[in-house]
mmCIF file of C-alpha atoms in Angstrom:
data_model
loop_
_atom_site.group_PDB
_atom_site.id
_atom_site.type_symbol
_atom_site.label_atom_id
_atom_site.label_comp_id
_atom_site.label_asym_id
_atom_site.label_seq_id
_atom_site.Cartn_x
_atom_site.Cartn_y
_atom_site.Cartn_z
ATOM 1 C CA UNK S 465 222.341 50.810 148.210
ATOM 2 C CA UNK S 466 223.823 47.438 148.142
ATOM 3 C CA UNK S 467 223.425 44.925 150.415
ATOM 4 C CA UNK S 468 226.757 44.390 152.292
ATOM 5 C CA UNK S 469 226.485 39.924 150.911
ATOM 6 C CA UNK S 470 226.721 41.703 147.617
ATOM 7 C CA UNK S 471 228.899 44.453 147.980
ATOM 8 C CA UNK S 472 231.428 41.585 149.314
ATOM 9 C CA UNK S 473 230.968 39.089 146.683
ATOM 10 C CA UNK S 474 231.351 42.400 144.135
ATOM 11 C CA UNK S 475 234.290 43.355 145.890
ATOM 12 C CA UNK S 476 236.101 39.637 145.757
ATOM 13 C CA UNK S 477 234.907 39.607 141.993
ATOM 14 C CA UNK S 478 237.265 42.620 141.013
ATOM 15 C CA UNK S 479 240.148 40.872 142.959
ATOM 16 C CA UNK S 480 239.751 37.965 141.150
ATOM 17 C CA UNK S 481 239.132 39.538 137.831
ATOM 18 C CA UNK S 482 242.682 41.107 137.815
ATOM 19 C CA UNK S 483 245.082 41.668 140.379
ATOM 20 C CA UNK S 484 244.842 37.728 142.571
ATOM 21 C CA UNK S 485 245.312 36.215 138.434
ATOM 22 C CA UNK S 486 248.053 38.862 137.465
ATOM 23 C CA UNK S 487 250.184 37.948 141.253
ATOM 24 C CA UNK S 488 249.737 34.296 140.965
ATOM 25 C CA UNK S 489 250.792 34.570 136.934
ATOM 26 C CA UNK S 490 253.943 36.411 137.879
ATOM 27 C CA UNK S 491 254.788 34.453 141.071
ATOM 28 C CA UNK S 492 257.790 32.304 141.168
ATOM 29 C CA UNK S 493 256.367 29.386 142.683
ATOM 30 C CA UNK S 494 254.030 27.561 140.296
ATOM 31 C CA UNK S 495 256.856 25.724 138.897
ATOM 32 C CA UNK S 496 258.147 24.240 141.460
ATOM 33 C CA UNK S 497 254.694 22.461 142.105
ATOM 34 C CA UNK S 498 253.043 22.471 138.609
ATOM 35 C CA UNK S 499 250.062 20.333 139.749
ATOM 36 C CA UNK S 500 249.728 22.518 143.139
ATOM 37 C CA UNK S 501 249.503 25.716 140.823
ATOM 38 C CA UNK S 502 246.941 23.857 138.521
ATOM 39 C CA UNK S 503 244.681 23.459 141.428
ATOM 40 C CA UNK S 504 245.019 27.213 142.166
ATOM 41 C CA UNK S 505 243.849 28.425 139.006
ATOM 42 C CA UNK S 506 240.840 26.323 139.031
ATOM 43 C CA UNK S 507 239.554 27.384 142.583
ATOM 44 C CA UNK S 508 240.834 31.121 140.935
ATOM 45 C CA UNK S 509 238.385 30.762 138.244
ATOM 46 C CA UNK S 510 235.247 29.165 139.619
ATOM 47 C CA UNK S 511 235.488 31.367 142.753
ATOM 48 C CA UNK S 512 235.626 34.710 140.190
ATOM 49 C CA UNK S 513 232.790 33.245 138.311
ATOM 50 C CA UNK S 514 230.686 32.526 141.664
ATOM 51 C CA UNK S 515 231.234 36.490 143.168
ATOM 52 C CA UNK S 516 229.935 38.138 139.977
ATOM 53 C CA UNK S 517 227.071 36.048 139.237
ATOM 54 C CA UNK S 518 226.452 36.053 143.145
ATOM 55 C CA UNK S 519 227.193 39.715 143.499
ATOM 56 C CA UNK S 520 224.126 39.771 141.014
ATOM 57 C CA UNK S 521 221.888 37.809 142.267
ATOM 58 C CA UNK S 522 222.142 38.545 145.835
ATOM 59 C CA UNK S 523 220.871 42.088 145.077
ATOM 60 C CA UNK S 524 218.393 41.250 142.398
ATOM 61 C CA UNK S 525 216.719 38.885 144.992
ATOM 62 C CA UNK S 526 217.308 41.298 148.154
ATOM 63 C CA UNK S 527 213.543 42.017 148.493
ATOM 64 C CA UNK S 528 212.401 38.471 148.354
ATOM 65 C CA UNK S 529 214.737 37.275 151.454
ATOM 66 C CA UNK S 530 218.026 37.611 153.575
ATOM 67 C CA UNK S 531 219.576 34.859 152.234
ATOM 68 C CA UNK S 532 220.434 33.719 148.660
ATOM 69 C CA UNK S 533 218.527 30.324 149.027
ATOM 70 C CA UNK S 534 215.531 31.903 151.220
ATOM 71 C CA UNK S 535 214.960 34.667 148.443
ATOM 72 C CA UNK S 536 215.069 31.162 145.756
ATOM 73 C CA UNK S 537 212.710 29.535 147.682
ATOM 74 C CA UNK S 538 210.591 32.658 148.000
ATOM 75 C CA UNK S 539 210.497 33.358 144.435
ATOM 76 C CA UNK S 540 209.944 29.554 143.469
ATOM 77 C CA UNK S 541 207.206 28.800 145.695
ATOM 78 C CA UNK S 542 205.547 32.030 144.474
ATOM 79 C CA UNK S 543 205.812 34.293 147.768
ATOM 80 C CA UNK S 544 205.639 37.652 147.443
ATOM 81 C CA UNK S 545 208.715 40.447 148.128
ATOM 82 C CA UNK S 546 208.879 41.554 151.303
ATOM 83 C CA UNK S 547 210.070 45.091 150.317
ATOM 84 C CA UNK S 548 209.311 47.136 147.353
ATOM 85 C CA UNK S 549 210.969 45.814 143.825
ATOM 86 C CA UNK S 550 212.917 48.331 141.849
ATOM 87 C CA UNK S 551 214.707 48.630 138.880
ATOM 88 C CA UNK S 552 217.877 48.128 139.928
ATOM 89 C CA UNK S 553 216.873 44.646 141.411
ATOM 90 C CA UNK S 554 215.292 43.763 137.903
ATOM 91 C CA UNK S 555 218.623 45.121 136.231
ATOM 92 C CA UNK S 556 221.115 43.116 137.952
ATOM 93 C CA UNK S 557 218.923 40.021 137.762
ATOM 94 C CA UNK S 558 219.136 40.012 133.853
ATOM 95 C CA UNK S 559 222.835 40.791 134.450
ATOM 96 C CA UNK S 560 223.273 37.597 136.415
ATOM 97 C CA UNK S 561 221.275 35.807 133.747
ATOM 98 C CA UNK S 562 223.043 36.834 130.477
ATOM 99 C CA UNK S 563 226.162 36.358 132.549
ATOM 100 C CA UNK S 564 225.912 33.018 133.581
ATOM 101 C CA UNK S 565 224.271 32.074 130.278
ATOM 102 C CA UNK S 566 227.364 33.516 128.697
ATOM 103 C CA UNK S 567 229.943 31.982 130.672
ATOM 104 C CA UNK S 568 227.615 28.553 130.381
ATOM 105 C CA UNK S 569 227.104 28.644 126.940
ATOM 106 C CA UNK S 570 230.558 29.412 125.863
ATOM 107 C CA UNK S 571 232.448 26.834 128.048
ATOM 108 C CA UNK S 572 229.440 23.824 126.194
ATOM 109 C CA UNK S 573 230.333 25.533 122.655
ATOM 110 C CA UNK S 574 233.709 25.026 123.232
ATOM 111 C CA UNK S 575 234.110 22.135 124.856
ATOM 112 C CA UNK S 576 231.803 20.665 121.331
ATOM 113 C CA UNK S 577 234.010 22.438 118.680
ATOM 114 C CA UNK S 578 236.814 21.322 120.560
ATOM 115 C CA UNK S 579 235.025 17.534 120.554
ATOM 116 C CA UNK S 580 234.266 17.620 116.781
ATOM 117 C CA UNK S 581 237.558 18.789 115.641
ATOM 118 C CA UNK S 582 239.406 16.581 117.300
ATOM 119 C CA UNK S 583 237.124 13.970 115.939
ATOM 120 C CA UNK S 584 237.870 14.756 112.765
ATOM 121 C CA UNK S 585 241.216 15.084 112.977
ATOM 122 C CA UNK S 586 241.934 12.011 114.383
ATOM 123 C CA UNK S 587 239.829 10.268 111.455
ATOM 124 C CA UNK S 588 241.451 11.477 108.792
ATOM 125 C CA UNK S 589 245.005 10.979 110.635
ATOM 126 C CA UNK S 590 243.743 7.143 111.171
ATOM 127 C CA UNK S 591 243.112 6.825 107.844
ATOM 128 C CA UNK S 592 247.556 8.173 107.046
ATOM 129 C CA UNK S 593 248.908 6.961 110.186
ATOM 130 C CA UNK S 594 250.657 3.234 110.869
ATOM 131 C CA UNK S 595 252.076 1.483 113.691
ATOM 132 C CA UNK S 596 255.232 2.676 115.279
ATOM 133 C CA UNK S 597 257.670 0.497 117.091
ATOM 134 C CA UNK S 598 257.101 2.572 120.225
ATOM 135 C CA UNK S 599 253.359 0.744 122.149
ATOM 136 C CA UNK S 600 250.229 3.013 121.941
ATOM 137 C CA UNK S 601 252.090 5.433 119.362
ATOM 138 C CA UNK S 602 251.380 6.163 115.670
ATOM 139 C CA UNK S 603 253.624 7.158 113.025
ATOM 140 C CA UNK S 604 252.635 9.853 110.362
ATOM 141 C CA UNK S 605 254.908 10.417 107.525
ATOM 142 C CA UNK S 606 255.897 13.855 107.785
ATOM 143 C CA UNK S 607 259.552 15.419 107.427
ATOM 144 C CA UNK S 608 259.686 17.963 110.302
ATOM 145 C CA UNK S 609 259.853 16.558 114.034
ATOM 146 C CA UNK S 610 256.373 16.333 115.171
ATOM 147 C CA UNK S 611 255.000 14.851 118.474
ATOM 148 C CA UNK S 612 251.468 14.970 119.521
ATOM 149 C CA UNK S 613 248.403 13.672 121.338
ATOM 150 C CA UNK S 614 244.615 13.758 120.698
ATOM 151 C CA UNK S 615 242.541 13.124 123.698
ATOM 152 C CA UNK S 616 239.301 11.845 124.303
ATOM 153 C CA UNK S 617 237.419 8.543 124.208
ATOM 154 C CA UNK S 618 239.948 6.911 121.446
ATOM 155 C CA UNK S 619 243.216 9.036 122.165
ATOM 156 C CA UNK S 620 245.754 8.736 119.762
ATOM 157 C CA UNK S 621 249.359 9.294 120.165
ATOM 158 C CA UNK S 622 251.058 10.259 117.186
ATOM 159 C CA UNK S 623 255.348 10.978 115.784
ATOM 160 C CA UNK S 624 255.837 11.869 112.723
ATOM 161 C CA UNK S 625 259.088 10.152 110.532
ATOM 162 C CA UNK S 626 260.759 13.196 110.776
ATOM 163 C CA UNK S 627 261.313 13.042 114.982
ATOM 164 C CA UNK S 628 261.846 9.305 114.975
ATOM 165 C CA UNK S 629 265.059 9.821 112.686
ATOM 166 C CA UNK S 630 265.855 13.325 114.660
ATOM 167 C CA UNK S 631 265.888 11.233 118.007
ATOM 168 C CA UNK S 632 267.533 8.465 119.556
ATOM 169 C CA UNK S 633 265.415 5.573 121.265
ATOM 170 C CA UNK S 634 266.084 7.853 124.875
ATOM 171 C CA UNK S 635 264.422 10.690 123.656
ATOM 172 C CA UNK S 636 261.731 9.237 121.647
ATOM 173 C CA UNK S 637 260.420 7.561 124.711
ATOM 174 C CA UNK S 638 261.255 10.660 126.573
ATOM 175 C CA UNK S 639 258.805 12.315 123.920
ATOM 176 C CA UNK S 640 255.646 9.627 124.393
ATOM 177 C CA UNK S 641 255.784 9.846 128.323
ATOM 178 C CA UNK S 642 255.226 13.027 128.076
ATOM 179 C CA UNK S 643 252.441 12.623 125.696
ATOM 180 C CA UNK S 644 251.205 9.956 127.714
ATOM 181 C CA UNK S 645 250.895 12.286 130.704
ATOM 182 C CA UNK S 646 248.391 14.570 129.024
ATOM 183 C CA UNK S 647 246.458 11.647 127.951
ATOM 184 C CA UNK S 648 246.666 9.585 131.263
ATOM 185 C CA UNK S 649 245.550 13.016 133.617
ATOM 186 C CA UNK S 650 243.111 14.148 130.903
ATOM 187 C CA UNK S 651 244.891 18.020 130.921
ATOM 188 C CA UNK S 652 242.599 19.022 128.286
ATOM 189 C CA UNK S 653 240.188 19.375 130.850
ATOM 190 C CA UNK S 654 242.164 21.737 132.681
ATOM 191 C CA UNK S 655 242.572 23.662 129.710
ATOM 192 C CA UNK S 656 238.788 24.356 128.752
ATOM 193 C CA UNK S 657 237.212 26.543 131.529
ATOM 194 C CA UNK S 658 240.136 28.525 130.588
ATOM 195 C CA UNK S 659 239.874 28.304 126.895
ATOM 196 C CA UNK S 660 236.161 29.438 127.457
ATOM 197 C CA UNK S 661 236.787 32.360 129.560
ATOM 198 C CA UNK S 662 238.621 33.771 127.277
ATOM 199 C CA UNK S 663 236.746 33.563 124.588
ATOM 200 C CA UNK S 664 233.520 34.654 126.842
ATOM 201 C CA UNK S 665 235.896 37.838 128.716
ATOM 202 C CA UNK S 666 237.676 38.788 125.543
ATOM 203 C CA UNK S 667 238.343 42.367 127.044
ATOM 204 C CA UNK S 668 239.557 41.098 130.332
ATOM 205 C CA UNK S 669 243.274 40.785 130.387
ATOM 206 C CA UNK S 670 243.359 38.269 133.120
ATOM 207 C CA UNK S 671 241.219 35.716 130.963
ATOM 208 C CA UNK S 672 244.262 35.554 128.701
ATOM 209 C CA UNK S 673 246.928 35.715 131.425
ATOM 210 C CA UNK S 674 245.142 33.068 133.156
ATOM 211 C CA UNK S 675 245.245 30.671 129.932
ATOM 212 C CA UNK S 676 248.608 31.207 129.116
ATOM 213 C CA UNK S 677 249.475 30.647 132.246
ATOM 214 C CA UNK S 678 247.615 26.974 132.703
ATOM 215 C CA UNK S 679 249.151 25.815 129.345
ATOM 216 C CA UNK S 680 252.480 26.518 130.392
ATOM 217 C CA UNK S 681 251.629 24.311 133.986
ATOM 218 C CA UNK S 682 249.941 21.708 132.154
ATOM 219 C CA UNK S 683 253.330 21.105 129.998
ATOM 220 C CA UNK S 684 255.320 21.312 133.023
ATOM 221 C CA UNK S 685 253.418 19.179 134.579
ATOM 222 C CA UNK S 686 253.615 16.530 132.080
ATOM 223 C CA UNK S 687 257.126 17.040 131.971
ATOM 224 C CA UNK S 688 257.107 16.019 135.726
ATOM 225 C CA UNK S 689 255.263 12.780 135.118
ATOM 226 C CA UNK S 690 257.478 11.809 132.003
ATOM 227 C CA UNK S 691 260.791 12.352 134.243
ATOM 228 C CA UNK S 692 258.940 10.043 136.489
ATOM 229 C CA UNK S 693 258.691 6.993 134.404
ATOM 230 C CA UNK S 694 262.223 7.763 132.399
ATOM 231 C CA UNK S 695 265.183 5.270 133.146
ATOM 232 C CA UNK S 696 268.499 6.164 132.278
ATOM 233 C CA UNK S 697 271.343 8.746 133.838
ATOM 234 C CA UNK S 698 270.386 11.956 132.587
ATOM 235 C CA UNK S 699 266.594 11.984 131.479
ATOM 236 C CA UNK S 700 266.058 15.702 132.291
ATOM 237 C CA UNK S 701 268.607 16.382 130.105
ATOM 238 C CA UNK S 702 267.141 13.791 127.315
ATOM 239 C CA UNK S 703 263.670 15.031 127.531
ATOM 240 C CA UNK S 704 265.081 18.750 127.182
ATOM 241 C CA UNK S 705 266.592 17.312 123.721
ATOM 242 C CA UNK S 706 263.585 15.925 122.327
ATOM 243 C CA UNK S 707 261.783 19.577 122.869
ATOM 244 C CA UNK S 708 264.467 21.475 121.697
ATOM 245 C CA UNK S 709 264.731 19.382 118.569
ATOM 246 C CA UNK S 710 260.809 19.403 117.787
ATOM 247 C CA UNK S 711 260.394 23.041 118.771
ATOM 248 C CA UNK S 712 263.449 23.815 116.303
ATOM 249 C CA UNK S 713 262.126 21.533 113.243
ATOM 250 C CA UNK S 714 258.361 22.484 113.593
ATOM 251 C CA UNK S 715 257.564 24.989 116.122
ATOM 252 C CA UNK S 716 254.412 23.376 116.425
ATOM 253 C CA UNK S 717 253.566 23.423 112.802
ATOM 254 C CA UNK S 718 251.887 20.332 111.457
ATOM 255 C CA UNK S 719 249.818 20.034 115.198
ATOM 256 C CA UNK S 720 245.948 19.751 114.700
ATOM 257 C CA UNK S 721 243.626 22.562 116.177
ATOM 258 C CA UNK S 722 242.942 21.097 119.624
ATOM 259 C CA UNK S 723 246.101 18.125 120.005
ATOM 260 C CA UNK S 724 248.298 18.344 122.885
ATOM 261 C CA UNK S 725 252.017 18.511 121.876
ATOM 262 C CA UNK S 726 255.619 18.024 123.523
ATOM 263 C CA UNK S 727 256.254 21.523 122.138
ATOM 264 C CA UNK S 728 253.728 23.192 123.677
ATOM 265 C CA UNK S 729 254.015 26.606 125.668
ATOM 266 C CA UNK S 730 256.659 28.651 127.150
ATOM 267 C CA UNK S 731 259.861 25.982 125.433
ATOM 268 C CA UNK S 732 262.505 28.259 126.834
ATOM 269 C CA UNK S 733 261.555 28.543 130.353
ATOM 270 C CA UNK S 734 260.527 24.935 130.403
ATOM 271 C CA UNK S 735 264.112 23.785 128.952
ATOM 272 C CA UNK S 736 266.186 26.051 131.379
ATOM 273 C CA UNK S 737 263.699 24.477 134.279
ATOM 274 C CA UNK S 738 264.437 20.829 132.913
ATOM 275 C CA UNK S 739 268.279 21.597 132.847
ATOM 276 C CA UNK S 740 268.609 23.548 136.353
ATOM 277 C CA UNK S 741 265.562 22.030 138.284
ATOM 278 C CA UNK S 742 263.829 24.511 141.096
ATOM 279 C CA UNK S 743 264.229 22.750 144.496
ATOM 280 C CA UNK S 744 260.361 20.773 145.102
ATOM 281 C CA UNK S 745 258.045 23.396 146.505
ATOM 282 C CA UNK S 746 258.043 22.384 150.602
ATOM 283 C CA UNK S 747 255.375 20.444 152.215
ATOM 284 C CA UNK S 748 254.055 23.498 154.245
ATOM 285 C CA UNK S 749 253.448 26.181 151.312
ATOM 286 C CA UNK S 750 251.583 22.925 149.314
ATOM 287 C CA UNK S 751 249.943 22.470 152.276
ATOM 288 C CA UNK S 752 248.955 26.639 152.509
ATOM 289 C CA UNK S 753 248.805 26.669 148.376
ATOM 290 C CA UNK S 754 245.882 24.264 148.745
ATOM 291 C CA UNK S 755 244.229 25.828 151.657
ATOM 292 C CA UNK S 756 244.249 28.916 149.767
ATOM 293 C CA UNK S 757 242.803 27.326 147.189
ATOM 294 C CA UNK S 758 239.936 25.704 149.256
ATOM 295 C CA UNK S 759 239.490 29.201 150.956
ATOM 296 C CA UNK S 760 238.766 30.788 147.651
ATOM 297 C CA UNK S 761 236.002 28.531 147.023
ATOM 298 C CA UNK S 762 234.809 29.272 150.302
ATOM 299 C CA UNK S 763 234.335 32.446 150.649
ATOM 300 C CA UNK S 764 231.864 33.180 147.741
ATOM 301 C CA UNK S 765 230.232 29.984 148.862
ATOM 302 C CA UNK S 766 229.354 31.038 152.203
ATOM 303 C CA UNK S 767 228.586 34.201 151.314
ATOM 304 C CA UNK S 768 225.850 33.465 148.846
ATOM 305 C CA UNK S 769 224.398 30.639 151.461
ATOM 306 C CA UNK S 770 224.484 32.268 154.453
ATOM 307 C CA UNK S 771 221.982 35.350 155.495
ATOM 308 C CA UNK S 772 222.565 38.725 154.155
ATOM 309 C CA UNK S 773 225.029 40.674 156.319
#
């Protein structure tokens, strides 16, 4: 029988594995507070990845001690179990192992093919690329309206010829503050525990769900911080131009395997939320968004830390 730590940690798993990441995906809030939602996710994910591997090890470790760090202790210092070992206890122990390993070892892979390609992308597009007239921008000579960013240690912010002569000054620099944005809050990173999980849960429908979900925030989002820093009378309107334009000439095509671009995900509902704006999420359901959040984290926390119930 299961210890009731575990059977509550199993139990918050299977929420998190598929109906908490299938509500928040289809809730109607996230865009009114990208950043807010972002969060969310992130405490969705880690706290999912703590009540399975916890689920596990609290009843592997059951015999050795009432508590997930006493049983540690007790197995590290050498102590023997206090109550017979079975197979079970052995089972879910290598279950907790390969799992973590898994989940682990997936999210280093990809965060190093992610590393190395864009490493080689962005040498061989130094070695085609020139100054633009826009600062911290590059210009690639290519005939279809392209906008994109590669992050890490030496971003690079690049435009091809074709959206420089599809765009007006407005929009171009409506186009490289939004690029900017993913640089400047490093969204990649949001992206990769997500990338990993999917590639680690293939046959979980909430590890895709969840991904699609965090690239469509993270473009929102930057399309927040861009309207931020735009002058001019209309720049919702401009910045819903320049995507329109480069998601009609290129669709994306011509963007390296691991850039950031101003196409990005979900165009359509991201134009329509440009052009008729949600009203800002209010300062009380950030306020219980967040809490949520922080309550999600928790929960598995205390759980695994406290004695068994």
């Amino acid at each position: 029988m299961l210890p009731a730590t575990a059977a509550a940690l199993a139990v918050l798993a299977a929420l998190l594995a598929w109906p908490v990441p299938a509500l928040l995906a289809r809730a109607g809030w996230p865009p009114r507070d990208p950043l807010v939602a972002l969060v969310c996710w992130q405490a969705l994910g880690l706290a999912g990845g703590l009540s399975i591997i916890g689920a596990l090890l609290v009843h592997g470790l059951a015999p050795w001690g009432a508590s997930l760090p006493e049983a540690l202790g007790a197995v590290l210092t050498g102590r023997p179990a206090g109550t017979p070992v079975r197979g079970d206890h052995w089972t879910t122990l290598t279950l907790a192992g390969v799992l973590a390993t898994e989940l682990l070892g997936v999210l280093l892979l990809s965060w190093v093919r992610t590393a190395r390609t864009r490493r080689r992308h962005r040498e061989l597009l130094e070695l085609v690329v020139q100054p633009a007239a826009l600062p911290d921008a590059r210009l690639l000579e290519h005939p279809a309206p392209v906008a994109f960013c590669i992050p890490g240690a030496r971003p690079l912010l690049v435009l091809s010829s074709g959206m420089v002569a599809e765009l007006d000054d407005a929009a171009l620099a409506a186009v490289v503050a939004h690029e900017r944005a993913h640089l400047r809050e490093h969204h990649h990173l949001y992206l990769l525990p997500f990338v990993a999980w999917e590639a680690a849960l293939p046959v979980l429908p909430a590890a895709a769900r969840a991904h699609a979900a965090v690239r469509t925030l993270v473009e929102m989002r930057a399309d927040d911080v861009a309207l931020a820093s735009l002058p001019g009378p209309a720049p919702r309107r401009t910045l819903a131009r320049a995507i329109v334009v480069a998601a009609g000439g290129a669709g994306g095509a011509g963007v390296p395997s691991g850039a950031l671009a101003v196409t990005g995900s979900a165009v359509g509902d991201r134009v329509v939320r440009l052009l008729q704006p949600p009203a800002p999420l209010p300062g009380w359901a950030r306020a219980l968004a967040l809490l949520s959040a922080g309550l999600l984290l928790l929960v598995p926390t205390a759980l695994l830390l406290l004695p068994a119930l």
